[in-house]
Amino acid sequence: MKFFIIGANGRIGKELCNDLLEKGHVVTAAARHFEQLDDLKGLTKVKLDLNDNAQAIAKTMTANPDVIYFVAGSRGNDLLNIDTYGAVKSMQAAEINHIKRFVMLSGYGSLTPSFWEQTSLKEYYTAKYFADNWLISNTNLDYTILQPGTLTEKPLTGKVSLNTSEAGENSIKDVAAVLAAIPEHKNTNKKIISMHDGSTPIDEALKEV
Amino acid sequence: MKFFIIGANGRIGKELCNDLLEKGHVVTAAARHFEQLDDLKGLTKVKLDLNDNAQAIAKTMTANPDVIYFVAGSRGNDLLNIDTYGAVKSMQAAEINHIKRFVMLSGYGSLTPSFWEQTSLKEYYTAKYFADNWLISNTNLDYTILQPGTLTEKPLTGKVSLNTSEAGENSIKDVAAVLAAIPEHKNTNKKIISMHDGSTPIDEALKEV
């Protein structure tokens, strides 16, 4: 399969690219800071600025990908333009290209304001709330929204808890591994999946969502 | 009728309050900066902070209003939190209170990114784009979205052009007068109405939208 990763220069983006390559897929890595993709090998690299309009973003998706991943973020520096509108323009670009499958990296509880309105992450979550709601309500995309909690640098375990009732820590490597496995599980279409570190092998856990 | 004005301390908000009072309506003026409502007379004043959650905002709508107006804005200082999410929480608060009628002050072309993406108002419009789209797609409110262009301090004329094919100038007093007249015209339900200064009397113009 062919994959297009928006935000491939990020901590999760790089792991995701490598996971998909290891599975034998064709990968295009997209980022605004093209030079930050230097250490990724064996894939196509494209410059993509989420400040551009949807039509311009659509033109970067030239390799006819089967799946778009959105794993970009402004780290709080430009939430409305990047985390919200950049995500929405990426969805619109997918639709312009008739690409149906869209996998979104979000955050635990993104659709539940009561979970985050009193926290220091309120602004980040507000941005994700609008991006995720757009994906659900304003597109016809076959989406999956993955909602991990706090990210850590811990080693890969290959084991997780999905659709958890509480937030928890998440190894970046395990989050990337779940993202990479999502397209292999058709039952993840139109699903919102929360996660944290756990004890169930990823493929087994994804079968049950 | 009873009206609840969110952002009553603004340039349009104050004109709107006075217009509604002149028509003999019962008006509640809501604003974060309560003291900025001092020069409004003959109405109820409430403190409303758009940073609060939807439940808290809902509790300020105690007078059982028939119509909610959203004419607030951060003037570019806090677009995601106020112009987008503050507006959305106001819609949610209306729904919590089973108030169906919601009149939104927006901007010319708000739903058409190609109109504003290359302009200096891009960020303002991005915020309005998400607020307006939420009102249309994510609520069951009986909305009207009014989209004037550039605001001016010119005198009231009582005459406008609605659903115009080009942006233009708009007297603040005429914008307020159109807002005040919208609930008198049931045909404005579920409508997006662009406007600028013109030659058609307001009531006549509203009948045709």
mmCIF file of N, CA and C in Angstrom, chain A residues 50-55 78-81 84-85 88-89 92 113 116-118 122-124 126-127 129-131 133-134 137-138, chain B residues 50-55 78-81 84-85 88-89 92 113 116-118 122-124 126-127 129-131 133-134 137-138:
data_model
loop_
_atom_site.group_PDB
_atom_site.id
_atom_site.type_symbol
_atom_site.label_atom_id
_atom_site.label_comp_id
_atom_site.label_asym_id
_atom_site.label_seq_id
_atom_site.Cartn_x
_atom_site.Cartn_y
_atom_site.Cartn_z
ATOM 1 N N LEU A 50 1.504 23.649 5.754
ATOM 2 C CA LEU A 50 0.090 23.630 6.155
ATOM 3 C C LEU A 50 -0.526 25.021 6.179
ATOM 4 N N ASN A 51 0.289 26.056 5.938
ATOM 5 C CA ASN A 51 -0.273 27.392 5.745
ATOM 6 C C ASN A 51 -0.797 27.592 4.325
ATOM 7 N N ASP A 52 -0.420 26.694 3.420
ATOM 8 C CA ASP A 52 -0.940 26.779 2.048
ATOM 9 C C ASP A 52 -2.418 26.392 2.017
ATOM 10 N N ASN A 53 -3.067 26.670 0.900
ATOM 11 C CA ASN A 53 -4.486 26.316 0.825
ATOM 12 C C ASN A 53 -4.672 24.840 0.450
ATOM 13 N N ALA A 54 -5.917 24.386 0.539
ATOM 14 C CA ALA A 54 -6.203 22.959 0.332
ATOM 15 C C ALA A 54 -5.784 22.496 -1.057
ATOM 16 N N GLN A 55 -5.955 23.376 -2.055
ATOM 17 C CA GLN A 55 -5.599 23.008 -3.425
ATOM 18 C C GLN A 55 -4.095 22.772 -3.550
ATOM 19 N N ASP A 78 0.982 27.670 16.893
ATOM 20 C CA ASP A 78 0.114 28.195 15.838
ATOM 21 C C ASP A 78 -1.100 27.274 15.700
ATOM 22 N N LEU A 79 -1.812 27.137 16.800
ATOM 23 C CA LEU A 79 -2.836 26.090 16.911
ATOM 24 C C LEU A 79 -3.956 26.247 15.895
ATOM 25 N N LEU A 80 -4.488 27.453 15.771
ATOM 26 C CA LEU A 80 -5.615 27.648 14.855
ATOM 27 C C LEU A 80 -5.197 27.370 13.409
ATOM 28 N N ASN A 81 -4.029 27.887 13.010
ATOM 29 C CA ASN A 81 -3.609 27.756 11.608
ATOM 30 C C ASN A 81 -3.108 26.366 11.248
ATOM 31 N N THR A 84 -5.588 23.076 13.783
ATOM 32 C CA THR A 84 -6.983 23.021 13.331
ATOM 33 C C THR A 84 -7.065 23.155 11.812
ATOM 34 N N TYR A 85 -6.757 24.334 11.299
ATOM 35 C CA TYR A 85 -7.043 24.566 9.878
ATOM 36 C C TYR A 85 -6.105 23.778 8.968
ATOM 37 N N VAL A 88 -7.635 20.448 8.747
ATOM 38 C CA VAL A 88 -8.857 20.477 7.930
ATOM 39 C C VAL A 88 -8.511 20.604 6.441
ATOM 40 N N LYS A 89 -7.524 21.443 6.113
ATOM 41 C CA LYS A 89 -7.122 21.557 4.709
ATOM 42 C C LYS A 89 -6.519 20.238 4.203
ATOM 43 N N GLN A 92 -9.457 18.197 3.328
ATOM 44 C CA GLN A 92 -10.025 18.696 2.062
ATOM 45 C C GLN A 92 -9.141 18.292 0.883
ATOM 46 N N PRO A 113 -14.899 18.038 25.992
ATOM 47 C CA PRO A 113 -14.358 19.249 26.627
ATOM 48 C C PRO A 113 -14.265 19.167 28.151
ATOM 49 N N TRP A 116 -10.837 18.247 29.340
ATOM 50 C CA TRP A 116 -9.632 19.079 29.145
ATOM 51 C C TRP A 116 -9.836 20.569 29.427
ATOM 52 N N GLU A 117 -11.051 21.014 29.637
ATOM 53 C CA GLU A 117 -11.257 22.468 29.752
ATOM 54 C C GLU A 117 -10.591 23.078 30.982
ATOM 55 N N GLN A 118 -10.364 22.268 31.997
ATOM 56 C CA GLN A 118 -9.736 22.808 33.210
ATOM 57 C C GLN A 118 -8.236 22.529 33.260
ATOM 58 N N LYS A 122 -5.569 23.072 27.578
ATOM 59 C CA LYS A 122 -6.854 23.499 27.027
ATOM 60 C C LYS A 122 -6.767 24.006 25.588
ATOM 61 N N GLU A 123 -5.787 24.840 25.308
ATOM 62 C CA GLU A 123 -5.719 25.412 23.959
ATOM 63 C C GLU A 123 -5.375 24.353 22.909
ATOM 64 N N TYR A 124 -4.433 23.486 23.250
ATOM 65 C CA TYR A 124 -4.103 22.387 22.347
ATOM 66 C C TYR A 124 -5.347 21.557 22.049
ATOM 67 N N THR A 126 -8.482 22.397 22.389
ATOM 68 C CA THR A 126 -9.491 23.152 21.641
ATOM 69 C C THR A 126 -9.223 23.019 20.147
ATOM 70 N N ALA A 127 -7.958 23.143 19.784
ATOM 71 C CA ALA A 127 -7.589 23.012 18.366
ATOM 72 C C ALA A 127 -7.908 21.615 17.841
ATOM 73 N N TYR A 129 -10.068 19.517 19.055
ATOM 74 C CA TYR A 129 -11.535 19.350 19.104
ATOM 75 C C TYR A 129 -12.161 19.759 17.779
ATOM 76 N N PHE A 130 -11.716 20.894 17.259
ATOM 77 C CA PHE A 130 -12.288 21.368 16.000
ATOM 78 C C PHE A 130 -11.816 20.535 14.811
ATOM 79 N N ALA A 131 -10.561 20.119 14.825
ATOM 80 C CA ALA A 131 -10.073 19.271 13.730
ATOM 81 C C ALA A 131 -10.804 17.929 13.728
ATOM 82 N N ASN A 133 -13.695 17.096 15.130
ATOM 83 C CA ASN A 133 -15.119 17.229 14.816
ATOM 84 C C ASN A 133 -15.348 17.485 13.332
ATOM 85 N N TRP A 134 -14.431 18.220 12.705
ATOM 86 C CA TRP A 134 -14.566 18.440 11.255
ATOM 87 C C TRP A 134 -14.469 17.112 10.507
ATOM 88 N N SER A 137 -17.790 15.297 11.116
ATOM 89 C CA SER A 137 -19.060 15.908 10.689
ATOM 90 C C SER A 137 -19.023 16.542 9.304
ATOM 91 N N ASN A 138 -17.867 16.956 8.847
ATOM 92 C CA ASN A 138 -17.805 17.763 7.624
ATOM 93 C C ASN A 138 -17.065 17.087 6.482
ATOM 94 N N LEU B 50 -16.446 34.239 27.851
ATOM 95 C CA LEU B 50 -16.443 33.196 26.808
ATOM 96 C C LEU B 50 -15.321 32.175 27.010
ATOM 97 N N ASN B 51 -14.456 32.406 28.000
ATOM 98 C CA ASN B 51 -13.491 31.369 28.375
ATOM 99 C C ASN B 51 -14.117 30.308 29.272
ATOM 100 N N ASP B 52 -15.289 30.601 29.826
ATOM 101 C CA ASP B 52 -15.978 29.602 30.654
ATOM 102 C C ASP B 52 -16.519 28.477 29.770
ATOM 103 N N ASN B 53 -16.935 27.390 30.404
ATOM 104 C CA ASN B 53 -17.454 26.293 29.591
ATOM 105 C C ASN B 53 -18.923 26.524 29.223
ATOM 106 N N ALA B 54 -19.426 25.673 28.342
ATOM 107 C CA ALA B 54 -20.784 25.861 27.810
ATOM 108 C C ALA B 54 -21.831 25.833 28.926
ATOM 109 N N GLN B 55 -21.607 24.997 29.932
ATOM 110 C CA GLN B 55 -22.577 24.898 31.028
ATOM 111 C C GLN B 55 -22.641 26.214 31.802
ATOM 112 N N ASP B 78 -7.407 36.628 20.539
ATOM 113 C CA ASP B 78 -7.605 35.291 21.107
ATOM 114 C C ASP B 78 -8.619 34.543 20.241
ATOM 115 N N LEU B 79 -8.284 34.412 18.971
ATOM 116 C CA LEU B 79 -9.253 33.962 17.968
ATOM 117 C C LEU B 79 -9.775 32.558 18.236
ATOM 118 N N LEU B 80 -8.881 31.621 18.519
ATOM 119 C CA LEU B 80 -9.328 30.236 18.727
ATOM 120 C C LEU B 80 -10.248 30.138 19.940
ATOM 121 N N ASN B 81 -9.857 30.796 21.036
ATOM 122 C CA ASN B 81 -10.622 30.669 22.288
ATOM 123 C C ASN B 81 -11.930 31.458 22.287
ATOM 124 N N THR B 84 -13.756 31.500 17.807
ATOM 125 C CA THR B 84 -14.221 30.164 17.417
ATOM 126 C C THR B 84 -14.898 29.462 18.597
ATOM 127 N N TYR B 85 -14.109 29.104 19.603
ATOM 128 C CA TYR B 85 -14.671 28.230 20.641
ATOM 129 C C TYR B 85 -15.679 28.962 21.523
ATOM 130 N N VAL B 88 -18.828 28.773 19.646
ATOM 131 C CA VAL B 88 -19.380 27.410 19.667
ATOM 132 C C VAL B 88 -19.987 27.088 21.035
ATOM 133 N N LYS B 89 -19.310 27.503 22.099
ATOM 134 C CA LYS B 89 -19.872 27.267 23.434
ATOM 135 C C LYS B 89 -21.166 28.056 23.631
ATOM 136 N N GLN B 92 -23.739 25.952 22.037
ATOM 137 C CA GLN B 92 -24.035 24.809 22.902
ATOM 138 C C GLN B 92 -24.863 25.247 24.103
ATOM 139 N N PRO B 113 -13.029 30.079 1.744
ATOM 140 C CA PRO B 113 -11.610 30.340 1.989
ATOM 141 C C PRO B 113 -10.890 31.032 0.837
ATOM 142 N N TRP B 116 -10.621 34.749 1.324
ATOM 143 C CA TRP B 116 -9.846 35.386 2.398
ATOM 144 C C TRP B 116 -8.466 34.787 2.656
ATOM 145 N N GLU B 117 -8.139 33.670 2.045
ATOM 146 C CA GLU B 117 -6.865 33.030 2.403
ATOM 147 C C GLU B 117 -5.641 33.849 2.023
ATOM 148 N N GLN B 118 -5.781 34.720 1.054
ATOM 149 C CA GLN B 118 -4.625 35.521 0.648
ATOM 150 C C GLN B 118 -4.649 36.922 1.265
ATOM 151 N N LYS B 122 -6.738 36.814 7.200
ATOM 152 C CA LYS B 122 -6.820 35.356 7.123
ATOM 153 C C LYS B 122 -7.113 34.697 8.473
ATOM 154 N N GLU B 123 -6.412 35.118 9.516
ATOM 155 C CA GLU B 123 -6.602 34.454 10.803
ATOM 156 C C GLU B 123 -7.986 34.738 11.376
ATOM 157 N N TYR B 124 -8.428 35.977 11.254
ATOM 158 C CA TYR B 124 -9.789 36.306 11.708
ATOM 159 C C TYR B 124 -10.800 35.441 10.985
ATOM 160 N N THR B 126 -10.322 32.596 9.447
ATOM 161 C CA THR B 126 -10.197 31.178 9.802
ATOM 162 C C THR B 126 -11.034 30.877 11.035
ATOM 163 N N ALA B 127 -10.945 31.767 12.012
ATOM 164 C CA ALA B 127 -11.730 31.588 13.246
ATOM 165 C C ALA B 127 -13.230 31.621 12.954
ATOM 166 N N TYR B 129 -14.688 30.995 10.093
ATOM 167 C CA TYR B 129 -14.989 29.827 9.243
ATOM 168 C C TYR B 129 -15.400 28.640 10.109
ATOM 169 N N PHE B 130 -14.635 28.413 11.176
ATOM 170 C CA PHE B 130 -14.952 27.271 12.039
ATOM 171 C C PHE B 130 -16.202 27.518 12.868
ATOM 172 N N ALA B 131 -16.385 28.735 13.337
ATOM 173 C CA ALA B 131 -17.604 29.045 14.105
ATOM 174 C C ALA B 131 -18.847 28.901 13.226
ATOM 175 N N ASN B 133 -19.212 27.279 10.345
ATOM 176 C CA ASN B 133 -19.445 25.901 9.918
ATOM 177 C C ASN B 133 -20.020 25.050 11.043
ATOM 178 N N TRP B 134 -19.587 25.314 12.271
ATOM 179 C CA TRP B 134 -20.151 24.569 13.409
ATOM 180 C C TRP B 134 -21.652 24.846 13.529
ATOM 181 N N SER B 137 -23.322 22.900 10.666
ATOM 182 C CA SER B 137 -23.181 21.433 10.585
ATOM 183 C C SER B 137 -23.345 20.712 11.912
ATOM 184 N N ASN B 138 -23.062 21.380 13.011
ATOM 185 C CA ASN B 138 -23.000 20.667 14.291
ATOM 186 C C ASN B 138 -24.059 21.103 15.282
#
